[in-house]
Coordinates of C-alpha atoms and ligand atoms in Angstrom, one line a residue:
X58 CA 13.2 -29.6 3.6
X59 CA 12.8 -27.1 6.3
X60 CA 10.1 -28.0 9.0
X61 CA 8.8 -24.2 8.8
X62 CA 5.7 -23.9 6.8
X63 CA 4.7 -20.7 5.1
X64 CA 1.3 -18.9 4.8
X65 CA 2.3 -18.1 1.8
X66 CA 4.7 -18.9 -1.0
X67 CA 4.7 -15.8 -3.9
X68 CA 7.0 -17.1 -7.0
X69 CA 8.4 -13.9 -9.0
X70 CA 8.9 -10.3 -7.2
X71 CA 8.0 -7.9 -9.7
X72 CA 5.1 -5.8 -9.3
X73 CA 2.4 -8.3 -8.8
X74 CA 4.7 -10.7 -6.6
X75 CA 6.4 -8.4 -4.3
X76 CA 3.6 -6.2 -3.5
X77 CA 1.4 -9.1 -2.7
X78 CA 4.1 -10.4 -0.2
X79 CA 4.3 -7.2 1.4
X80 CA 0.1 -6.7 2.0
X81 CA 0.3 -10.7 3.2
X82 CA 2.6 -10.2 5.2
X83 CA 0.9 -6.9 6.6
X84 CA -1.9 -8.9 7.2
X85 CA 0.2 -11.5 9.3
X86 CA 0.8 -14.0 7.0
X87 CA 4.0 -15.8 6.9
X88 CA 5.5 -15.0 3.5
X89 CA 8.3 -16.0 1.6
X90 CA 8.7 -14.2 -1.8
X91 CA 11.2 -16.6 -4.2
X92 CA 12.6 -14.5 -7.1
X93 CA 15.5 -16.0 -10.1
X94 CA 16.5 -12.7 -11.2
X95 CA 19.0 -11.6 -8.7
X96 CA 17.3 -8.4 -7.8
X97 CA 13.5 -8.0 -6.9
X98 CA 11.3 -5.8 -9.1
X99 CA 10.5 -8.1 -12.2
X100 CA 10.3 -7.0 -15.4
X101 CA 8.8 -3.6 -14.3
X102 CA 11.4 -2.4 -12.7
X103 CA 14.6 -3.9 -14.0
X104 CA 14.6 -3.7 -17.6
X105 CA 10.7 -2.4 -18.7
X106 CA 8.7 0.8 -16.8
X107 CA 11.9 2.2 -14.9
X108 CA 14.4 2.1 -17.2
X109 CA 12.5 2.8 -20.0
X110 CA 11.0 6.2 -18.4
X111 CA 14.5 7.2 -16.8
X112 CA 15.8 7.2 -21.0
X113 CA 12.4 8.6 -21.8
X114 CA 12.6 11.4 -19.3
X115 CA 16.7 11.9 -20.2
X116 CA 16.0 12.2 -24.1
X117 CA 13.0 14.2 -23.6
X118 CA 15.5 16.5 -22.5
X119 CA 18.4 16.6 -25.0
X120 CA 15.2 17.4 -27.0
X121 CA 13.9 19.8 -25.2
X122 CA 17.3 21.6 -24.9
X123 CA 18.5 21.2 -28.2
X124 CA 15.0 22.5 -30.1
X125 CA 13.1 23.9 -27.3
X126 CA 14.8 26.4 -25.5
X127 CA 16.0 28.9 -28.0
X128 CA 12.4 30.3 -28.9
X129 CA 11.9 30.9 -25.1
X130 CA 15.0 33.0 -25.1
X131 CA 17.5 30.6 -23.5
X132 CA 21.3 30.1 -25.4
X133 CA 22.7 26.8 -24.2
X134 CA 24.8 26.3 -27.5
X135 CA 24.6 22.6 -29.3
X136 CA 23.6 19.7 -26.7
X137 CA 26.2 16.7 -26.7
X138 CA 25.3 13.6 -25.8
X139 CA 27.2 11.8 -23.1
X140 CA 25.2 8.3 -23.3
X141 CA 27.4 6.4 -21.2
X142 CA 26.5 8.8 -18.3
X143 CA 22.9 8.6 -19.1
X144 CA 22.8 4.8 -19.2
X145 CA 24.4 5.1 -15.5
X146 CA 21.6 7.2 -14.7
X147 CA 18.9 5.1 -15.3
X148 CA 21.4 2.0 -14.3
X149 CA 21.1 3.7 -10.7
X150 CA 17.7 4.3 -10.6
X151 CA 16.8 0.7 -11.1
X152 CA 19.7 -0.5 -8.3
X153 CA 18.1 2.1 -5.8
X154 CA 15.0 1.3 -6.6
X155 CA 15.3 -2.9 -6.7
X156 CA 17.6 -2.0 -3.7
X157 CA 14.4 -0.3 -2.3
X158 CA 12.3 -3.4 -2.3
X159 CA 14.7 -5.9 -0.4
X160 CA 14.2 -2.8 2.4
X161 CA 10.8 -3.1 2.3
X162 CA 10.6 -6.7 2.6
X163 CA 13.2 -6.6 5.6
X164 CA 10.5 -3.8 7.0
X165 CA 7.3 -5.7 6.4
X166 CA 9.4 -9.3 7.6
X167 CA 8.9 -10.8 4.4
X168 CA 11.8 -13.9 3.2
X169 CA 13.4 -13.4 0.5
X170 CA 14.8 -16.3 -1.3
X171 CA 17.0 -16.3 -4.2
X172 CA 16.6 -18.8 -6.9
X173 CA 13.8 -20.2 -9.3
X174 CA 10.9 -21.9 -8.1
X175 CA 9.1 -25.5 -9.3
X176 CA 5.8 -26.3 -7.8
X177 CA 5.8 -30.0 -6.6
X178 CA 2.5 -29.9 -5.5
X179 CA 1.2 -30.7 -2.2
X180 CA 2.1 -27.0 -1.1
X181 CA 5.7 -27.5 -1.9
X182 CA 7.8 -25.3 -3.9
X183 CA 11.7 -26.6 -4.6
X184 CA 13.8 -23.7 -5.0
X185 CA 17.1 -24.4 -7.2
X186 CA 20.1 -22.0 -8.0
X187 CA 21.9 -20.3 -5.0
X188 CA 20.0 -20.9 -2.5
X189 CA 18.6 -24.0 -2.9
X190 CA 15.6 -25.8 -0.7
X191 CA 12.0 -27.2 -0.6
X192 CA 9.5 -24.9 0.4
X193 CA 6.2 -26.0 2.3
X194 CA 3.3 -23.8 2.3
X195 CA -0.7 -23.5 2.9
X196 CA -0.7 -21.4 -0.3
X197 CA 1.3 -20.5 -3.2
X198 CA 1.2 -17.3 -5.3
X199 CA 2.2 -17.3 -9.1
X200 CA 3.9 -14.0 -10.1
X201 CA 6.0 -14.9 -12.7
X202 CA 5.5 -12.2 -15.8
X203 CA 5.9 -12.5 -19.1
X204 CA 8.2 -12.5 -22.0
X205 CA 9.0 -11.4 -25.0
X206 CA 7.0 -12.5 -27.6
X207 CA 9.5 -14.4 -30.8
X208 CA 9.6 -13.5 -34.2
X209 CA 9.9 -16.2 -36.5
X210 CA 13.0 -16.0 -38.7
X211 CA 13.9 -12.8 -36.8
X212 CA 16.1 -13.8 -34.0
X213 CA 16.9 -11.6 -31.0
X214 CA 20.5 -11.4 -30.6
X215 CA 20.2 -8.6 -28.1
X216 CA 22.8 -6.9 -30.2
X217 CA 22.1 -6.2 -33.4
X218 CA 18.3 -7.4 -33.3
X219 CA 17.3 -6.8 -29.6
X220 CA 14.5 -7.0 -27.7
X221 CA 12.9 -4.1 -25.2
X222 CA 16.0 -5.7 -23.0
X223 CA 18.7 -4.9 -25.1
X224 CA 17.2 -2.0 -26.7
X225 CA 17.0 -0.3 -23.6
X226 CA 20.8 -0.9 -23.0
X227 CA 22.0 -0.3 -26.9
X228 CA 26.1 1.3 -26.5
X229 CA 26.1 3.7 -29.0
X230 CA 22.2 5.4 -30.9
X231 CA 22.5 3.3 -33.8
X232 CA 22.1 5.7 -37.6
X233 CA 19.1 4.0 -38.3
X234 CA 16.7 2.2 -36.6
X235 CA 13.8 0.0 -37.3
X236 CA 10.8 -1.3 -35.0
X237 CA 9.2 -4.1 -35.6
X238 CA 5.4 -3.6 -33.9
X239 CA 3.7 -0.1 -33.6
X240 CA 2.6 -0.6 -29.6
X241 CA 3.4 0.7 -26.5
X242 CA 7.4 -0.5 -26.2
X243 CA 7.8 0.4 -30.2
X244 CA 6.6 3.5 -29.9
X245 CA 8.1 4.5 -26.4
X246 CA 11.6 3.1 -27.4
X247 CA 11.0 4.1 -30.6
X248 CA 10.8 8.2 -29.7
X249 CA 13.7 7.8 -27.3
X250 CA 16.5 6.4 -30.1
X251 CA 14.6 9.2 -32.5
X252 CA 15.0 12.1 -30.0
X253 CA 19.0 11.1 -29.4
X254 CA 19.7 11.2 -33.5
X255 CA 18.5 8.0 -35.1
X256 CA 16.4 7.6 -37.6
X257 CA 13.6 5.7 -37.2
X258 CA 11.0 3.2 -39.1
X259 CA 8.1 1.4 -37.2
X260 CA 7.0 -1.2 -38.8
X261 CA 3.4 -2.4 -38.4
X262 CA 1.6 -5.4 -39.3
X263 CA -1.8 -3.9 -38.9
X264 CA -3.1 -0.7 -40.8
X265 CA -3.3 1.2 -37.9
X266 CA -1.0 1.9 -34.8
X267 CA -1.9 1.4 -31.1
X268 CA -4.5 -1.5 -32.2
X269 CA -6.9 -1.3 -28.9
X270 CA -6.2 2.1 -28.6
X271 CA -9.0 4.8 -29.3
X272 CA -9.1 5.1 -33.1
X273 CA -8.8 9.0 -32.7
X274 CA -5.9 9.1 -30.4
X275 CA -4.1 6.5 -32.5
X276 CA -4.4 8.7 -35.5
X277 CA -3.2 11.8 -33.8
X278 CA -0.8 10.2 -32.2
X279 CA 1.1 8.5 -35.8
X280 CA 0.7 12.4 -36.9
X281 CA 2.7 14.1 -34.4
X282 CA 5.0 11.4 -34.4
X283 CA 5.3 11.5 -37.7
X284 CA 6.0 15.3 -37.6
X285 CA 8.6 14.6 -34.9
X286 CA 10.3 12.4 -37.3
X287 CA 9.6 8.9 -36.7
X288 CA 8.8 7.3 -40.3
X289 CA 5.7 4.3 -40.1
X290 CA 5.0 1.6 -42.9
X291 CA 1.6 0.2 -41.9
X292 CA 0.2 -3.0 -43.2
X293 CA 3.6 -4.9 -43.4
X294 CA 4.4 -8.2 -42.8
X295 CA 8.3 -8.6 -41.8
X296 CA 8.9 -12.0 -43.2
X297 CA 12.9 -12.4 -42.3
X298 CA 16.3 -10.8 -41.4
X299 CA 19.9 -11.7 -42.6
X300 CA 22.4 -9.9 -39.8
X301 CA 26.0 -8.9 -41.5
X302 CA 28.9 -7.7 -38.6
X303 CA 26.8 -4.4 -38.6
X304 CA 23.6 -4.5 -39.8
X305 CA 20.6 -6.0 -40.4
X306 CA 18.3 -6.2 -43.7
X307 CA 14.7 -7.2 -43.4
X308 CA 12.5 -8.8 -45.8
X309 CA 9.0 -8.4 -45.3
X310 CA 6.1 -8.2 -47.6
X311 CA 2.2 -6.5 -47.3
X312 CA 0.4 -8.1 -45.1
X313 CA -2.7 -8.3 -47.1
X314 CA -0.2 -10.2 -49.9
X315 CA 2.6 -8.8 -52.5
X316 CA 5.6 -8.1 -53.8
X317 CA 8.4 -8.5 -51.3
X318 CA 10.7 -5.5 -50.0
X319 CA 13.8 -5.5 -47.4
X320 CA 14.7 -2.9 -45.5
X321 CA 18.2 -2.6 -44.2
X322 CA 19.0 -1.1 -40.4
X323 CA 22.1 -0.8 -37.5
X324 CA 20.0 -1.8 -35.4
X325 CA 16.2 -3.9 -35.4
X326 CA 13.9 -3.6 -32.3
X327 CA 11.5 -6.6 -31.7
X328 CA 8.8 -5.5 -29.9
X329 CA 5.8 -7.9 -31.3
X330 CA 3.8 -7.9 -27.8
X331 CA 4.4 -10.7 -24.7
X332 CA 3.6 -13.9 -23.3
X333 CA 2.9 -15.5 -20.2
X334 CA 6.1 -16.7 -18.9
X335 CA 5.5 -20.7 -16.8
X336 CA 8.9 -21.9 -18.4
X337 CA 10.1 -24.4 -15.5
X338 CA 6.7 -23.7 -13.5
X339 CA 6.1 -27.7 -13.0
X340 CA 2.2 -26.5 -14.4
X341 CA 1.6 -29.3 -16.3
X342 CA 2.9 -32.1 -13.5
X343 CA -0.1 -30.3 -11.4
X344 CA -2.3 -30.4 -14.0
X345 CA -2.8 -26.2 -13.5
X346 CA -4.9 -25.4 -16.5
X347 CA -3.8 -22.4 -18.9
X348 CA -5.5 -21.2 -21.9
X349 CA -4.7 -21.1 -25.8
X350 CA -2.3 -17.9 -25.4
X351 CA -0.9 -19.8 -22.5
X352 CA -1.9 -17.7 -19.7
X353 CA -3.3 -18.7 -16.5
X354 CA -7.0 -19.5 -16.1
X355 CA -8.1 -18.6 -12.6
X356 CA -11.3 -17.4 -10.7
X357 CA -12.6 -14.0 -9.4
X358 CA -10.5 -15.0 -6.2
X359 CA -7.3 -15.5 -9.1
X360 CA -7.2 -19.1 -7.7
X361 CA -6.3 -21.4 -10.2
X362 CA -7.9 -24.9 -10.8
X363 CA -5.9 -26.4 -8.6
X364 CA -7.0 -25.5 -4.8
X365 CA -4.2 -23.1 -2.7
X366 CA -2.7 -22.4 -5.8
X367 CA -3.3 -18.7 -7.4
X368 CA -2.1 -16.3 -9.9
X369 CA -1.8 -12.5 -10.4
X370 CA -0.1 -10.0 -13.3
X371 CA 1.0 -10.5 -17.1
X372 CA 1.0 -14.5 -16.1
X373 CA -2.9 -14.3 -16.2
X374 CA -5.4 -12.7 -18.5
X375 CA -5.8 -8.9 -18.5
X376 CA -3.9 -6.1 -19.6
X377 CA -0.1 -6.2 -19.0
X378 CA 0.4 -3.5 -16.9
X379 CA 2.4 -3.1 -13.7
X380 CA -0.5 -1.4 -11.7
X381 CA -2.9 -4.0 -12.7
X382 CA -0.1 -6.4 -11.5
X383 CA -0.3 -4.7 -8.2
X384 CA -3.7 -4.4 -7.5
X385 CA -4.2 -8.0 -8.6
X386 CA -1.6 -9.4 -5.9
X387 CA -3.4 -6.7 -3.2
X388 CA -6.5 -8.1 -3.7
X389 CA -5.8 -11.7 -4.0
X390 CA -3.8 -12.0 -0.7
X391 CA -6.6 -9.5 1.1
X392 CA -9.3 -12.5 -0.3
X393 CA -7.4 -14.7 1.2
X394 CA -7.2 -13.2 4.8
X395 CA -10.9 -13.0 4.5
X396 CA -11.2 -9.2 3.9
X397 CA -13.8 -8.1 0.7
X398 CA -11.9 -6.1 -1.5
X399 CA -12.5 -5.1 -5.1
X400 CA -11.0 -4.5 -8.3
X401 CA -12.6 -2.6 -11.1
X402 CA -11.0 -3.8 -14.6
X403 CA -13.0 -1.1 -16.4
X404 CA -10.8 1.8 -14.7
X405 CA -7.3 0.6 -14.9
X406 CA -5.7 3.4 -17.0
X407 CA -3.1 2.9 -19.7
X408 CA -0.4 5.4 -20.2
X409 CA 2.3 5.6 -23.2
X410 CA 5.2 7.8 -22.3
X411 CA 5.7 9.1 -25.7
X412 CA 5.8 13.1 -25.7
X413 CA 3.0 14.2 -25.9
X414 CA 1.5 11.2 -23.5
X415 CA -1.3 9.5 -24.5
X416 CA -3.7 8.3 -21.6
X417 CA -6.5 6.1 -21.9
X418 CA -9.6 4.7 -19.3
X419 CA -12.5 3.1 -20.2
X420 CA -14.2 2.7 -23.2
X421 CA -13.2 3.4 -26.6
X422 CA -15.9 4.8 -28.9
X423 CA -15.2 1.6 -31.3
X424 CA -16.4 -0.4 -28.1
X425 CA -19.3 2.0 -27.2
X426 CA -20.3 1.2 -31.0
X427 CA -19.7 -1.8 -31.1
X428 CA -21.8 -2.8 -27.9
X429 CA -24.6 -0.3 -29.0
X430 CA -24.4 1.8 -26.4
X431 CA -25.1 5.3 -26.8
X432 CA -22.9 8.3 -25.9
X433 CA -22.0 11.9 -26.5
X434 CA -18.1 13.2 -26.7
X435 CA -16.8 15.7 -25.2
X436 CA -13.7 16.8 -26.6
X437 CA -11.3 20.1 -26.6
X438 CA -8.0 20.3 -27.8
X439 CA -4.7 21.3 -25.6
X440 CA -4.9 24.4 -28.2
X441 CA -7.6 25.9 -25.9
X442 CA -5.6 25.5 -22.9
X443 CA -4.1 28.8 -21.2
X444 CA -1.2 26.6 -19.9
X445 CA -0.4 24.4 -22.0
X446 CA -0.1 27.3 -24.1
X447 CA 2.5 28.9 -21.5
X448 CA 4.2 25.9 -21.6
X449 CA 5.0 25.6 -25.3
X450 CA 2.8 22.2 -25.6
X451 CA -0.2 22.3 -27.0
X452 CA -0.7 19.2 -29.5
X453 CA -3.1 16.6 -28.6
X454 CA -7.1 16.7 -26.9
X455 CA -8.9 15.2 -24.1
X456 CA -12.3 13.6 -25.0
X457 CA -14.4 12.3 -22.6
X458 CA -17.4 9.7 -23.7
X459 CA -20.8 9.9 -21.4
X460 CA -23.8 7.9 -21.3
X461 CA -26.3 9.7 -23.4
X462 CA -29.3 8.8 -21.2
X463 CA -27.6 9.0 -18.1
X464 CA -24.5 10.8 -18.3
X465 CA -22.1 8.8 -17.1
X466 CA -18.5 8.8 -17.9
X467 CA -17.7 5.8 -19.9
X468 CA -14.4 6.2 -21.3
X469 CA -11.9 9.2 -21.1
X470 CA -8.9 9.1 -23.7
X471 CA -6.1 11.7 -23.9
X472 CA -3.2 12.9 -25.5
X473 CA -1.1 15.7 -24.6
X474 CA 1.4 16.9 -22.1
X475 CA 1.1 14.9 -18.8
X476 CA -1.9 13.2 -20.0
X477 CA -0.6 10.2 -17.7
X478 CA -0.8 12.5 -14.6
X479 CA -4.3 14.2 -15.3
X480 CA -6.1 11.1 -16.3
X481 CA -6.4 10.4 -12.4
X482 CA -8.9 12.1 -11.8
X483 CA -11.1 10.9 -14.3
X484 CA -9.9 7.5 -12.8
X485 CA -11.6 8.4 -9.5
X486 CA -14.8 9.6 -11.0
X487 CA -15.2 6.6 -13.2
X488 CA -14.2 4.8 -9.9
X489 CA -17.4 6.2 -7.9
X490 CA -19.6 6.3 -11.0
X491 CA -18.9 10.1 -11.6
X492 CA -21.4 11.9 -14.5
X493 CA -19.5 14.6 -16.8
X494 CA -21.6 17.1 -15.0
X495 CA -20.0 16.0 -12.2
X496 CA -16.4 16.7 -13.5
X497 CA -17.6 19.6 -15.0
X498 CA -19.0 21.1 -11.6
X499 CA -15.9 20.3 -9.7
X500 CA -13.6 23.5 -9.2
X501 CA -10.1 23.3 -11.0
X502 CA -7.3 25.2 -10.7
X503 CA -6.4 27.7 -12.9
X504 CA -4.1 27.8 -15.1
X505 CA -3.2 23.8 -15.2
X506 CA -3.9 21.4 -17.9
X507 CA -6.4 19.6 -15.9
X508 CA -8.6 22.6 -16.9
X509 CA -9.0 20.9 -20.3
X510 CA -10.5 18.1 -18.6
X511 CA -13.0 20.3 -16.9
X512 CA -13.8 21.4 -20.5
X513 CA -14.1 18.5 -22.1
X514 CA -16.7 17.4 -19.4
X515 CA -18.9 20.8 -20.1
X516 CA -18.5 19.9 -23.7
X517 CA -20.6 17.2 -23.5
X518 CA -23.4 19.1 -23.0
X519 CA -22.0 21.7 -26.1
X520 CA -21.5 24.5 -23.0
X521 CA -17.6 24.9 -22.9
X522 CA -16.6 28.5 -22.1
X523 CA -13.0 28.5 -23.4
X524 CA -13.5 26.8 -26.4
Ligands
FAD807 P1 7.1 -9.4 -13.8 O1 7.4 -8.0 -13.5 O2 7.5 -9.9 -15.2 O3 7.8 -10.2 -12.7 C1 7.9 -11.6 -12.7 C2 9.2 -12.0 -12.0 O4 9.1 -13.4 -11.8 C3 10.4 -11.8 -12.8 O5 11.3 -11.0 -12.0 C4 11.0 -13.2 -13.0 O6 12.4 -13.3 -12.9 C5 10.4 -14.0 -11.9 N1 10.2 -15.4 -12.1 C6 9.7 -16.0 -13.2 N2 9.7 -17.4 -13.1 C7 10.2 -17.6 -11.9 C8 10.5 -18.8 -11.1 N3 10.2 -20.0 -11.6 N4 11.0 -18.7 -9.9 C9 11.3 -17.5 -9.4 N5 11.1 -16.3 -10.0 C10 10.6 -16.4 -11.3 N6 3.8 -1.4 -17.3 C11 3.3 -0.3 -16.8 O7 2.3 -0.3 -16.1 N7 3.9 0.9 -17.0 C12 5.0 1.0 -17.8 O8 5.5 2.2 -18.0 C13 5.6 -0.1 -18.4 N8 6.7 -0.1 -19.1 C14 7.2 -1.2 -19.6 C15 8.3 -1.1 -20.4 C16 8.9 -2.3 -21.0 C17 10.1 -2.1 -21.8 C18 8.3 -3.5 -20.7 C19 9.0 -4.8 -21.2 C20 7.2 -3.6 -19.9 C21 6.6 -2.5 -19.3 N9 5.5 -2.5 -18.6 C22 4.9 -1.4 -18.1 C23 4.8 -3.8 -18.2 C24 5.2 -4.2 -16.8 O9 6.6 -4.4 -16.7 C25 4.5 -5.6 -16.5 O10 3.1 -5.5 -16.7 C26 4.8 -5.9 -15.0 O11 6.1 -6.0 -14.7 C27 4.1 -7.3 -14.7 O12 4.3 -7.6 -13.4 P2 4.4 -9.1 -12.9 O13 4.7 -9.1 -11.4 O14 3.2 -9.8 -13.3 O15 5.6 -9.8 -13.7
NAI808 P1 1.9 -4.4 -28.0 O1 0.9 -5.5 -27.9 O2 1.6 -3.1 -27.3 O3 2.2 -4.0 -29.5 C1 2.7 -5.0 -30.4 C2 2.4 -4.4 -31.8 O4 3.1 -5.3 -32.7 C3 1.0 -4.4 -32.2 O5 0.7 -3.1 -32.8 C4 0.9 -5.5 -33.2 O6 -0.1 -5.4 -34.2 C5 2.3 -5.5 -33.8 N1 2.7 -6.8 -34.4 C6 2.4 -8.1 -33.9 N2 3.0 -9.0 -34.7 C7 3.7 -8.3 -35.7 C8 4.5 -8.6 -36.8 N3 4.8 -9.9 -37.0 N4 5.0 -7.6 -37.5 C9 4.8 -6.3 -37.3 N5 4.0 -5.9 -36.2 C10 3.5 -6.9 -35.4 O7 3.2 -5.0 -27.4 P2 4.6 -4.4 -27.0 O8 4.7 -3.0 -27.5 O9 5.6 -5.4 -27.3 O10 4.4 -4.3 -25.4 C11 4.1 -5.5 -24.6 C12 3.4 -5.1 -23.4 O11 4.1 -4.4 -22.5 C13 2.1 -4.3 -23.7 O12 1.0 -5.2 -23.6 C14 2.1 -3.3 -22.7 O13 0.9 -3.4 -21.9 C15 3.3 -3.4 -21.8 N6 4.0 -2.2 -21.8 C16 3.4 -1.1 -21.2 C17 3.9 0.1 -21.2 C18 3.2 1.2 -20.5 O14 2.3 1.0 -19.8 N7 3.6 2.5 -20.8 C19 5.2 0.4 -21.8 C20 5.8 -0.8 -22.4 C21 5.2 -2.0 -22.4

């Protein structure tokens, strides 16, 4: 064991991990950030939100040219697909990107330590694999992600039946594909494999899709997909799969009870939800209490019950998002160079990079009900919109919920083109406590789709102009 003792140990270096080093080390904290993957980045980067949205953005544009261009008077003949060279492409934006990281730890004098890390307790943390060592440190940080979640009887093979991993990686677009779970990574993957010539089931256990989502945007949101081809079958429950050399038939029944059905596929995509992922972690030696869905139970300062050790991202409870990753690790590491920062779970947006997007903050009306609370809606469609008529894009709405009696934003949930990008600034005004007549006073641009927001926030006091 070395005789050098960190400030700070962070295990994992994806989103919540590595940005937390950096900040510690930012605020003069010795840092050591120890990571088993072989490249920084996590999940996030290395096989979920950058190489998902490099093959989003790529088949988004096969689409685009092949159906899209025509009516706007542009010939480009028949699109061919080349998807060797578009796996390379996203293949080197993850490298540059990962690649990107290691700089910014050399920058910010963070170490970087290759290898997987067991807490021993007493501040130590013994690194095997590569590089290997016993780290001794005043406090440790647990970044280490999640997983995929399993599917009885359905095993991932990463080939045949593959997870988010090996469906982002598949060697040729399979004939026909089916999705098991109609969430974020079905329905993302899902529209990329169905824009590049598959054809495509999702099947849901649930009645609806997006379950958490507004009920409104869901239902829009199965339409135009269903319209852009992918097929749904709601309410099932996939009981089994038998592979052959090269395919895969499912068995799966209603979930509410019934007659049994199989359905038969190239290729089957797993993509059930994910869990915390402590395999190896040396939790229960330390007696580091987790709850039922395994995560890690810590306090508003994300220690854990065991003093100088803490957690951030997917590994504790909270959304499973890459910027709530961040924000966690920023905060957690400021706490603990004694500065009073904050972090507002209420306004953490959620994007799906299906086309249209769909963009969600706050409260959905089935929570506002729920809870009792009174609102009105504001809502306008992309229809009414000068450019996303230009454009060629018009499905989809924003709708904005407000306090009835006082007018304050509550929730804003949106689907339509580049809802991801224009849900910011309804971020910022839930952020400072903005009311819709506040939104709806502030000058936009014109033409832009932000406009729409600006008319969904008059429409909540029934005075929209282009509408
Ligand atoms: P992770 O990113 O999972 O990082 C944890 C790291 O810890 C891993 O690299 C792991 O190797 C390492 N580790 C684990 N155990 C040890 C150990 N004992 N020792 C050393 N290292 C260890 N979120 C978004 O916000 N936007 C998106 O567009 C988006 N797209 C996604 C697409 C897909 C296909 C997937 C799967 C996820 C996506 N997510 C997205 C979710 C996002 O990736 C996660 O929320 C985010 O990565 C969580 O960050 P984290 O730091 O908590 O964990
Ligand atoms: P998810 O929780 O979004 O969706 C899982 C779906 O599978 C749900 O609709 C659920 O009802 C369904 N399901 C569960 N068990 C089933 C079964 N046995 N049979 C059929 N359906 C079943 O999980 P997903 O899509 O795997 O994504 C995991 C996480 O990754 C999400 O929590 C999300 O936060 C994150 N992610 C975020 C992205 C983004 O921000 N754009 C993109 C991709 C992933």
């Amino acid at each position: 064991m070395s005789d050098e003792t960190y400030d700070l140990v962070v295990v994992g270096g994806g989103p919540g991990g590595y940005t937390a080093a950096i900040r510690a080390a930012q605020l003069g904290m010795k840092t050591a950030c120890v990571e088993k993957r072989g490249a920084l980045g996590g999940t996030c980067l290395n096989v979920g939100c950058i190489p998902s949205k490099a093959l989003l953005q790529s088949s988004e544009l096969f689409e685009e040219a092949g159906h899209s261009f025509e009516s706007r008077g542009i010939t480009v003949g028949t699109p061919k697909l080349n998807l060797k060279k578009m796996m390379e492409q996203k293949d080197t934006t993850v490298t540059g990107l990962t690649q990107g990281i290691e700089f910014l730890f050399k920058k910010n004098k963070v170490t970087y330590i290759k290898g997987a890390g067991v807490l021993q307790g007493n501040g130590r943390v013994e690194v095997t694999g590569d590089e290997p060592q016993t780290l001794k440190a005043k406090n440790i940080l647990i970044a280490t992600g999640s997983d995929v979640m399993p599917l009885p009887n359905v095993e991932i093979d990463e080939k045949l039946i593959v997870s988010s991993t090996g469906g982002l990686e598949l060697g040729k677009v399979p004939k026909k594909l089916v999705v098991i779970g109609a969430g974020v990574i079905g329905l993302e993957l899902g529209t990329v494999w169905r824009r590049l010539g598959a054809e495509v089931t999702v099947v849901e256990f649930l009645d609806r899709i997006l379950p958490g989502t507004d009920n409104d945007v869901a239902k829009n949101t199965q339409r135009i997909l269903r319209k852009q081809g992918i097929n749904f079958m709601l309410g099932k429950k996939v009981t089994g799969a038998k592979t052959t050399k090269t395919s895969v038939t499912l068995t799966m029944e209603p979930a509410k009870g019934g007659d049994e059905e199989t359905l038969k596929a190239d290729v089957v995509l797993v993509a059930i939800g994910r869990r915390p992922y402590t395999k190896g972690l040396g939790l229960e030696d330390l007696g580091i209490e987790t709850d039922r869905a395994g995560r890690i139970v810590v306090d508003e300062n994300f220690k854990s019950s065991v003093d100088g050790i803490y957690a951030v991202g997917d590994v504790i409870e909270g959304p499973m998002l890459a910027h709530k990753a961040e924000d966690e690790g920023v905060v957690c590491v400021e706490k603990l160079a004694g500065q009073k920062p904050h972090i507002n779970y209420n306004t953490i947006p959620g994007v799906i990079y299906t086309w249209p997007e769909i963009a969600t903050v706050g409260k959905t009306e089935e929570q506002l009900k729920e809870a009792g609370v009174e609102y009105n809606i504001g809502k306008v469609p992309f229809m009414a919109n000068s450019r996303a008529r230009a454009n060629g894009f018009t499905d989809g709405f924003v709708k904005i919920l407000a306090d009835k009696k006082s007018d304050k934003v509550l929730g804003v949930h949106i689907i339509g083109p580049d809802a991801g990008t224009i849900i910011h600034e309804c971020v910022l005004a839930m952020e400072f406590g903005a009311s819709s007549e506040d939104i709806a006073r502030t000058c936009h641009a014109h033409p832009t789709l932000s406009e729409a927001v600006k008319e969904a926030a008059l429409a909540v006091a029934g005075r929209t102009i282009n509408s």
